[in-house]
CSV table of C-alpha atoms and ligand atoms in Angstrom, one decimal:
chain,number,residue,atom,x,y,z
A,241,MET,CA,93.5,70.4,68.1
A,242,ILE,CA,93.4,66.7,69.0
A,243,ALA,CA,95.7,64.2,68.0
A,244,ILE,CA,94.4,60.3,68.3
A,245,ILE,CA,97.2,58.1,68.1
A,246,SER,CA,96.4,54.2,68.2
A,247,ASP,CA,98.7,51.1,68.6
A,248,ILE,CA,101.6,51.7,70.0
A,249,HIS,CA,102.6,48.1,70.6
A,250,ALA,CA,105.5,49.0,72.9
A,251,ASN,CA,107.8,50.8,70.1
A,252,LEU,CA,109.2,53.6,72.4
A,253,GLU,CA,111.0,55.5,69.6
A,254,ALA,CA,108.4,55.7,67.1
A,255,LEU,CA,105.8,56.4,70.3
A,256,ARG,CA,108.6,59.7,71.2
A,257,ALA,CA,109.1,60.6,67.5
A,258,VAL,CA,105.4,61.3,67.3
A,259,LEU,CA,104.8,63.0,70.7
A,260,ASP,CA,107.8,65.0,69.7
A,261,ASP,CA,105.9,65.5,66.8
A,262,ILE,CA,102.9,66.5,68.6
A,263,GLY,CA,104.4,68.7,70.8
A,264,ASP,CA,105.5,71.2,67.4
A,265,ARG,CA,101.7,71.8,67.1
A,266,ASN,CA,99.1,72.9,68.9
A,267,VAL,CA,98.0,70.5,70.2
A,268,GLU,CA,95.5,70.6,73.3
A,269,GLN,CA,94.3,66.5,74.1
A,270,ILE,CA,95.8,64.0,73.1
A,271,ILE,CA,93.6,60.7,73.2
A,272,CYS,CA,95.1,57.4,72.2
A,273,LEU,CA,92.5,53.9,71.0
A,274,GLY,CA,94.7,51.4,72.8
A,275,ASP,CA,97.5,49.0,72.1
A,276,VAL,CA,99.6,50.5,74.0
A,277,LEU,CA,101.6,47.0,74.3
A,278,GLY,CA,102.4,44.0,73.2
A,279,TYR,CA,104.3,42.8,70.0
A,280,GLY,CA,107.1,46.2,71.1
A,281,PRO,CA,110.2,46.0,73.1
A,282,GLU,CA,110.1,49.1,75.9
A,283,PRO,CA,105.7,48.3,77.0
A,284,ALA,CA,106.4,49.7,80.3
A,285,GLU,CA,107.8,53.1,78.8
A,286,CYS,CA,104.7,53.3,76.4
A,287,MET,CA,102.8,53.0,79.2
A,288,ASP,CA,104.9,55.3,81.4
A,289,LEU,CA,104.8,58.1,78.7
A,290,VAL,CA,100.8,57.4,77.4
A,291,MET,CA,100.0,58.2,81.3
A,292,GLU,CA,102.2,61.2,81.6
A,293,HIS,CA,100.4,62.3,78.3
A,294,CYS,CA,96.8,61.0,77.7
A,295,PRO,CA,94.3,62.0,79.4
A,296,VAL,CA,91.9,58.8,77.9
A,297,CYS,CA,93.6,55.5,76.9
A,298,LEU,CA,91.7,53.2,75.1
A,299,MET,CA,91.8,49.0,76.0
A,300,GLY,CA,93.3,47.1,73.0
A,301,ASN,CA,93.0,43.4,72.6
A,302,HIS,CA,96.6,43.4,73.0
A,303,ASP,CA,96.3,45.3,76.1
A,304,CYS,CA,93.3,44.0,77.0
A,305,ALA,CA,95.6,39.5,76.2
A,306,THR,CA,98.6,41.0,79.1
A,307,LEU,CA,95.6,42.0,82.0
A,308,TYR,CA,93.8,38.7,81.0
A,309,GLU,CA,95.1,36.0,78.9
A,310,PRO,CA,96.1,35.3,74.8
A,311,SER,CA,93.3,34.6,72.4
A,312,ASN,CA,93.1,33.7,68.8
A,313,PHE,CA,96.6,35.0,68.9
A,314,ASN,CA,99.2,33.8,66.7
A,315,ILE,CA,102.8,32.1,68.2
A,316,GLY,CA,104.5,35.3,68.1
A,317,ALA,CA,102.3,37.8,69.2
A,318,GLU,CA,101.4,35.1,72.0
A,319,ALA,CA,104.8,35.1,73.1
A,320,ALA,CA,105.0,39.2,73.3
A,321,CYS,CA,102.1,39.0,75.7
A,322,TYR,CA,103.7,36.7,78.5
A,323,TRP,CA,107.0,38.2,77.8
A,324,THR,CA,104.9,42.0,78.0
A,325,ARG,CA,103.5,40.3,80.8
A,326,ALA,CA,106.3,39.5,83.1
A,327,ARG,CA,108.2,42.5,82.2
A,328,LEU,CA,105.4,44.4,83.8
A,329,GLU,CA,105.8,42.0,87.0
A,330,ASN,CA,109.2,42.8,87.2
A,331,GLU,CA,109.2,45.2,87.7
A,332,SER,CA,110.9,46.4,91.4
A,333,ASP,CA,109.3,49.7,92.3
A,334,GLU,CA,105.9,48.1,93.5
A,335,ALA,CA,104.3,51.8,93.8
A,336,VAL,CA,105.8,51.8,89.8
A,337,ARG,CA,104.1,48.1,89.4
A,338,SER,CA,100.7,48.7,91.1
A,339,LYS,CA,100.3,52.4,89.0
A,340,ARG,CA,101.0,50.0,85.6
A,341,TRP,CA,98.7,47.7,86.5
A,342,LYS,CA,95.4,49.9,87.1
A,343,PHE,CA,96.3,51.9,84.2
A,344,LEU,CA,95.5,49.3,82.6
A,345,GLY,CA,92.6,47.7,84.9
A,346,ASP,CA,91.0,50.6,84.6
A,347,LEU,CA,91.0,51.6,80.4
A,348,PRO,CA,87.5,51.6,79.3
A,349,VAL,CA,86.3,50.3,76.0
A,350,LYS,CA,84.6,53.5,74.6
A,351,HIS,CA,85.4,56.9,75.1
A,352,ALA,CA,83.0,60.0,73.0
A,353,ILE,CA,84.5,63.3,72.6
A,354,ASP,CA,82.9,67.3,71.5
A,355,GLY,CA,82.7,67.2,67.4
A,356,SER,CA,81.9,71.0,67.4
A,357,ASP,CA,85.5,71.3,65.6
A,358,LEU,CA,84.3,69.0,63.5
A,359,ASP,CA,80.4,70.4,62.9
A,360,SER,CA,79.9,67.0,64.3
A,361,ALA,CA,77.9,64.6,66.9
A,362,PRO,CA,79.9,63.7,69.9
A,363,LEU,CA,82.8,61.6,68.2
A,364,ALA,CA,82.8,57.9,68.8
A,365,LEU,CA,86.4,56.7,69.5
A,366,VAL,CA,86.6,52.9,70.4
A,367,HIS,CA,90.1,50.6,69.8
A,368,GLY,CA,88.1,47.7,67.1
A,369,SER,CA,85.1,48.3,65.7
A,370,PRO,CA,81.7,50.5,67.2
A,371,ARG,CA,80.2,47.0,67.2
A,372,ARG,CA,82.5,44.9,68.7
A,373,PRO,CA,85.5,47.7,70.4
A,374,ILE,CA,87.7,45.7,71.7
A,375,ASN,CA,87.9,43.0,69.1
A,376,GLU,CA,86.3,43.6,65.4
A,377,TYR,CA,88.7,44.6,62.5
A,378,ILE,CA,87.3,46.3,59.2
A,379,PHE,CA,89.2,45.8,56.7
A,380,PRO,CA,89.3,47.8,53.3
A,381,ASP,CA,89.1,44.7,51.7
A,382,ASP,CA,85.6,44.6,54.0
A,383,ILE,CA,83.6,47.0,51.3
A,384,TYR,CA,84.1,44.3,48.6
A,385,ASN,CA,84.2,40.8,50.5
A,386,ASN,CA,82.0,41.7,53.5
A,387,PRO,CA,79.8,45.4,52.4
A,388,ASN,CA,76.8,45.0,54.7
A,389,LYS,CA,79.5,44.4,57.6
A,390,ILE,CA,80.7,48.3,56.8
A,391,ARG,CA,76.6,48.9,56.2
A,392,GLY,CA,76.3,47.2,60.0
A,393,LEU,CA,79.0,49.0,61.3
A,394,PHE,CA,77.1,51.7,60.1
A,395,ASP,CA,74.3,52.0,61.9
A,396,ARG,CA,75.8,51.7,65.4
A,397,VAL,CA,77.2,55.5,63.8
A,398,GLU,CA,75.9,58.8,64.0
A,399,HIS,CA,78.6,60.4,62.3
A,400,LEU,CA,81.6,60.3,63.2
A,401,CYS,CA,83.7,57.4,64.4
A,402,PHE,CA,87.7,56.4,65.4
A,403,VAL,CA,88.9,53.3,65.4
A,404,GLY,CA,92.9,51.6,65.6
A,405,HIS,CA,92.8,48.1,65.7
A,406,THR,CA,93.9,47.2,61.7
A,407,HIS,CA,96.9,49.6,61.4
A,408,VAL,CA,95.8,50.4,58.0
A,409,PRO,CA,95.1,54.7,58.4
A,410,GLY,CA,92.0,55.5,56.2
A,411,VAL,CA,88.2,56.6,55.4
A,412,PHE,CA,85.8,54.9,55.3
A,413,LEU,CA,82.6,55.6,53.9
A,414,GLU,CA,78.8,53.8,54.5
A,415,THR,CA,78.6,52.8,50.1
A,416,PRO,CA,81.1,51.2,51.0
A,417,ASP,CA,83.7,52.6,50.3
A,418,PHE,CA,87.2,53.0,51.5
A,419,TYR,CA,90.4,56.0,51.2
A,420,SER,CA,93.5,55.6,51.8
A,421,PRO,CA,95.4,59.2,53.7
A,422,GLU,CA,96.7,59.4,50.1
A,423,GLU,CA,94.1,58.8,48.5
A,424,LEU,CA,92.8,62.0,50.4
A,425,GLU,CA,95.7,63.0,49.9
A,426,TRP,CA,96.0,62.8,53.4
A,427,VAL,CA,93.0,65.4,55.0
A,428,PHE,CA,89.7,64.2,54.8
A,429,GLU,CA,87.0,67.0,54.5
A,430,VAL,CA,83.8,66.7,57.3
A,431,ASP,CA,81.0,67.0,55.6
A,432,PRO,CA,77.7,67.2,58.8
A,433,ASP,CA,75.5,64.9,56.5
A,434,ARG,CA,78.2,62.1,55.8
A,435,LYS,CA,78.8,60.0,58.5
A,436,ALA,CA,82.8,58.2,58.5
A,437,ILE,CA,84.6,54.8,60.2
A,438,VAL,CA,88.8,57.2,60.3
A,439,ASN,CA,91.1,54.2,61.3
A,440,VAL,CA,93.7,56.7,62.7
A,441,GLY,CA,96.2,53.9,61.9
A,442,SER,CA,99.6,52.8,63.8
A,443,VAL,CA,102.1,54.6,65.6
A,444,GLY,CA,104.1,51.1,66.2
A,445,GLN,CA,103.1,49.0,63.6
A,446,PRO,CA,101.5,50.8,60.7
A,447,ARG,CA,100.5,47.1,58.2
A,448,ASP,CA,100.8,49.7,55.1
A,449,ARG,CA,103.8,49.3,54.1
A,450,ASP,CA,104.8,53.0,54.6
A,451,SER,CA,106.9,52.1,58.0
A,452,ARG,CA,106.6,55.6,59.2
A,453,ALA,CA,104.8,55.8,62.8
A,454,GLY,CA,101.6,57.6,62.1
A,455,TYR,CA,98.5,59.2,64.0
A,456,VAL,CA,95.9,62.1,62.5
A,457,LEU,CA,95.0,65.4,64.0
A,458,ILE,CA,91.7,67.0,64.5
A,459,GLU,CA,91.3,70.8,62.9
A,460,PRO,CA,88.3,72.7,62.6
A,461,ASN,CA,86.1,70.4,59.7
A,462,THR,CA,88.9,68.8,58.6
A,463,ILE,CA,91.5,65.5,59.5
A,464,ARG,CA,94.3,65.4,58.9
A,465,PHE,CA,96.9,62.4,59.1
A,466,VAL,CA,100.4,62.7,59.9
A,467,ARG,CA,103.4,60.9,59.7
A,468,VAL,CA,106.4,60.9,61.4
A,469,PRO,CA,109.6,58.8,60.1
A,470,TYR,CA,112.2,57.6,63.1
A,471,ASP,CA,114.4,55.2,63.9
A,472,VAL,CA,113.1,52.2,63.0
A,473,ASP,CA,116.7,50.4,63.0
A,474,ALA,CA,117.1,50.9,67.1
A,475,THR,CA,113.5,49.6,67.4
A,476,ILE,CA,114.5,46.4,65.7
A,477,GLU,CA,117.6,45.9,67.6
A,478,LYS,CA,115.7,46.1,70.6
A,479,VAL,CA,113.4,43.2,69.7
A,480,LYS,CA,116.8,41.1,68.9
A,481,ALA,CA,117.7,42.0,72.2
A,482,ILE,CA,115.0,40.0,73.1
A,483,ALA,CA,114.7,36.3,73.1
A,484,GLU,CA,111.3,36.4,74.1
A,485,LEU,CA,110.7,37.9,70.8
A,486,ASP,CA,110.7,37.0,67.4
A,487,ASP,CA,113.0,39.3,64.9
A,488,TYR,CA,110.1,39.1,62.8
A,489,LEU,CA,108.7,41.3,65.1
A,490,GLY,CA,111.5,44.2,64.3
A,491,THR,CA,112.2,43.7,61.2
A,492,ARG,CA,108.3,43.8,59.5
A,493,LEU,CA,108.5,47.0,61.3
A,494,LYS,CA,110.9,48.4,58.0
A,495,GLU,CA,108.9,47.3,55.2
A,496,GLY,CA,105.8,48.7,57.6
A,497,ARG,CA,103.7,45.2,57.7
B,186,FE2,FE1,97.3,46.8,67.3
């Protein structure tokens, strides 16, 4: 069994809860689709846990922004990005500081893994989309507002592609269609003859009105969506204690948006 996590956003309380949940299951490998950093109060601690537990972690737009420069970020996200960079730069242990920056600089933008458990060609993994792996959003509304975009994205998918980035979990089909985890009753049955783009949701900042941390499990022939409750109030207090982080980055977690 493989666990795929994404969009931790420096929320250590949520990441710990998810790693504990994964630890209780028969998971052989954990893969992270990026955005370990940004928005949240504990970026360094989250990076250290990801380095320890995830043999593969991809580059998210917030990781990239911390490494280079934020672009097209709102004011709160930009301020959080600069605070995150300062937090990493101010680490007093030089070996720890260098290890974290090297990890960030070495993050790949895409990855493929064996898909035999799902009777699939190799599984494609990116943060955003198969066309622009770091930055492109695939929104559920795109199936109505921009169906050609969805079809164009599917042209680049061999069978299954896993994404994060929007923080909204669910499955896109080529029709185009979108199914939330609730509509799927939390399990997506893989059909070898039908392509799918699977959004794994977000560990640290879900935006589907469910405050619980989210991730997916790859089981034989199925993809299971999992939600894990965590101490949201603890994260909110940590955000409030850091002047550079907008309080809204904490309070939004309560509503899952
Ligand atoms: Fe994100």
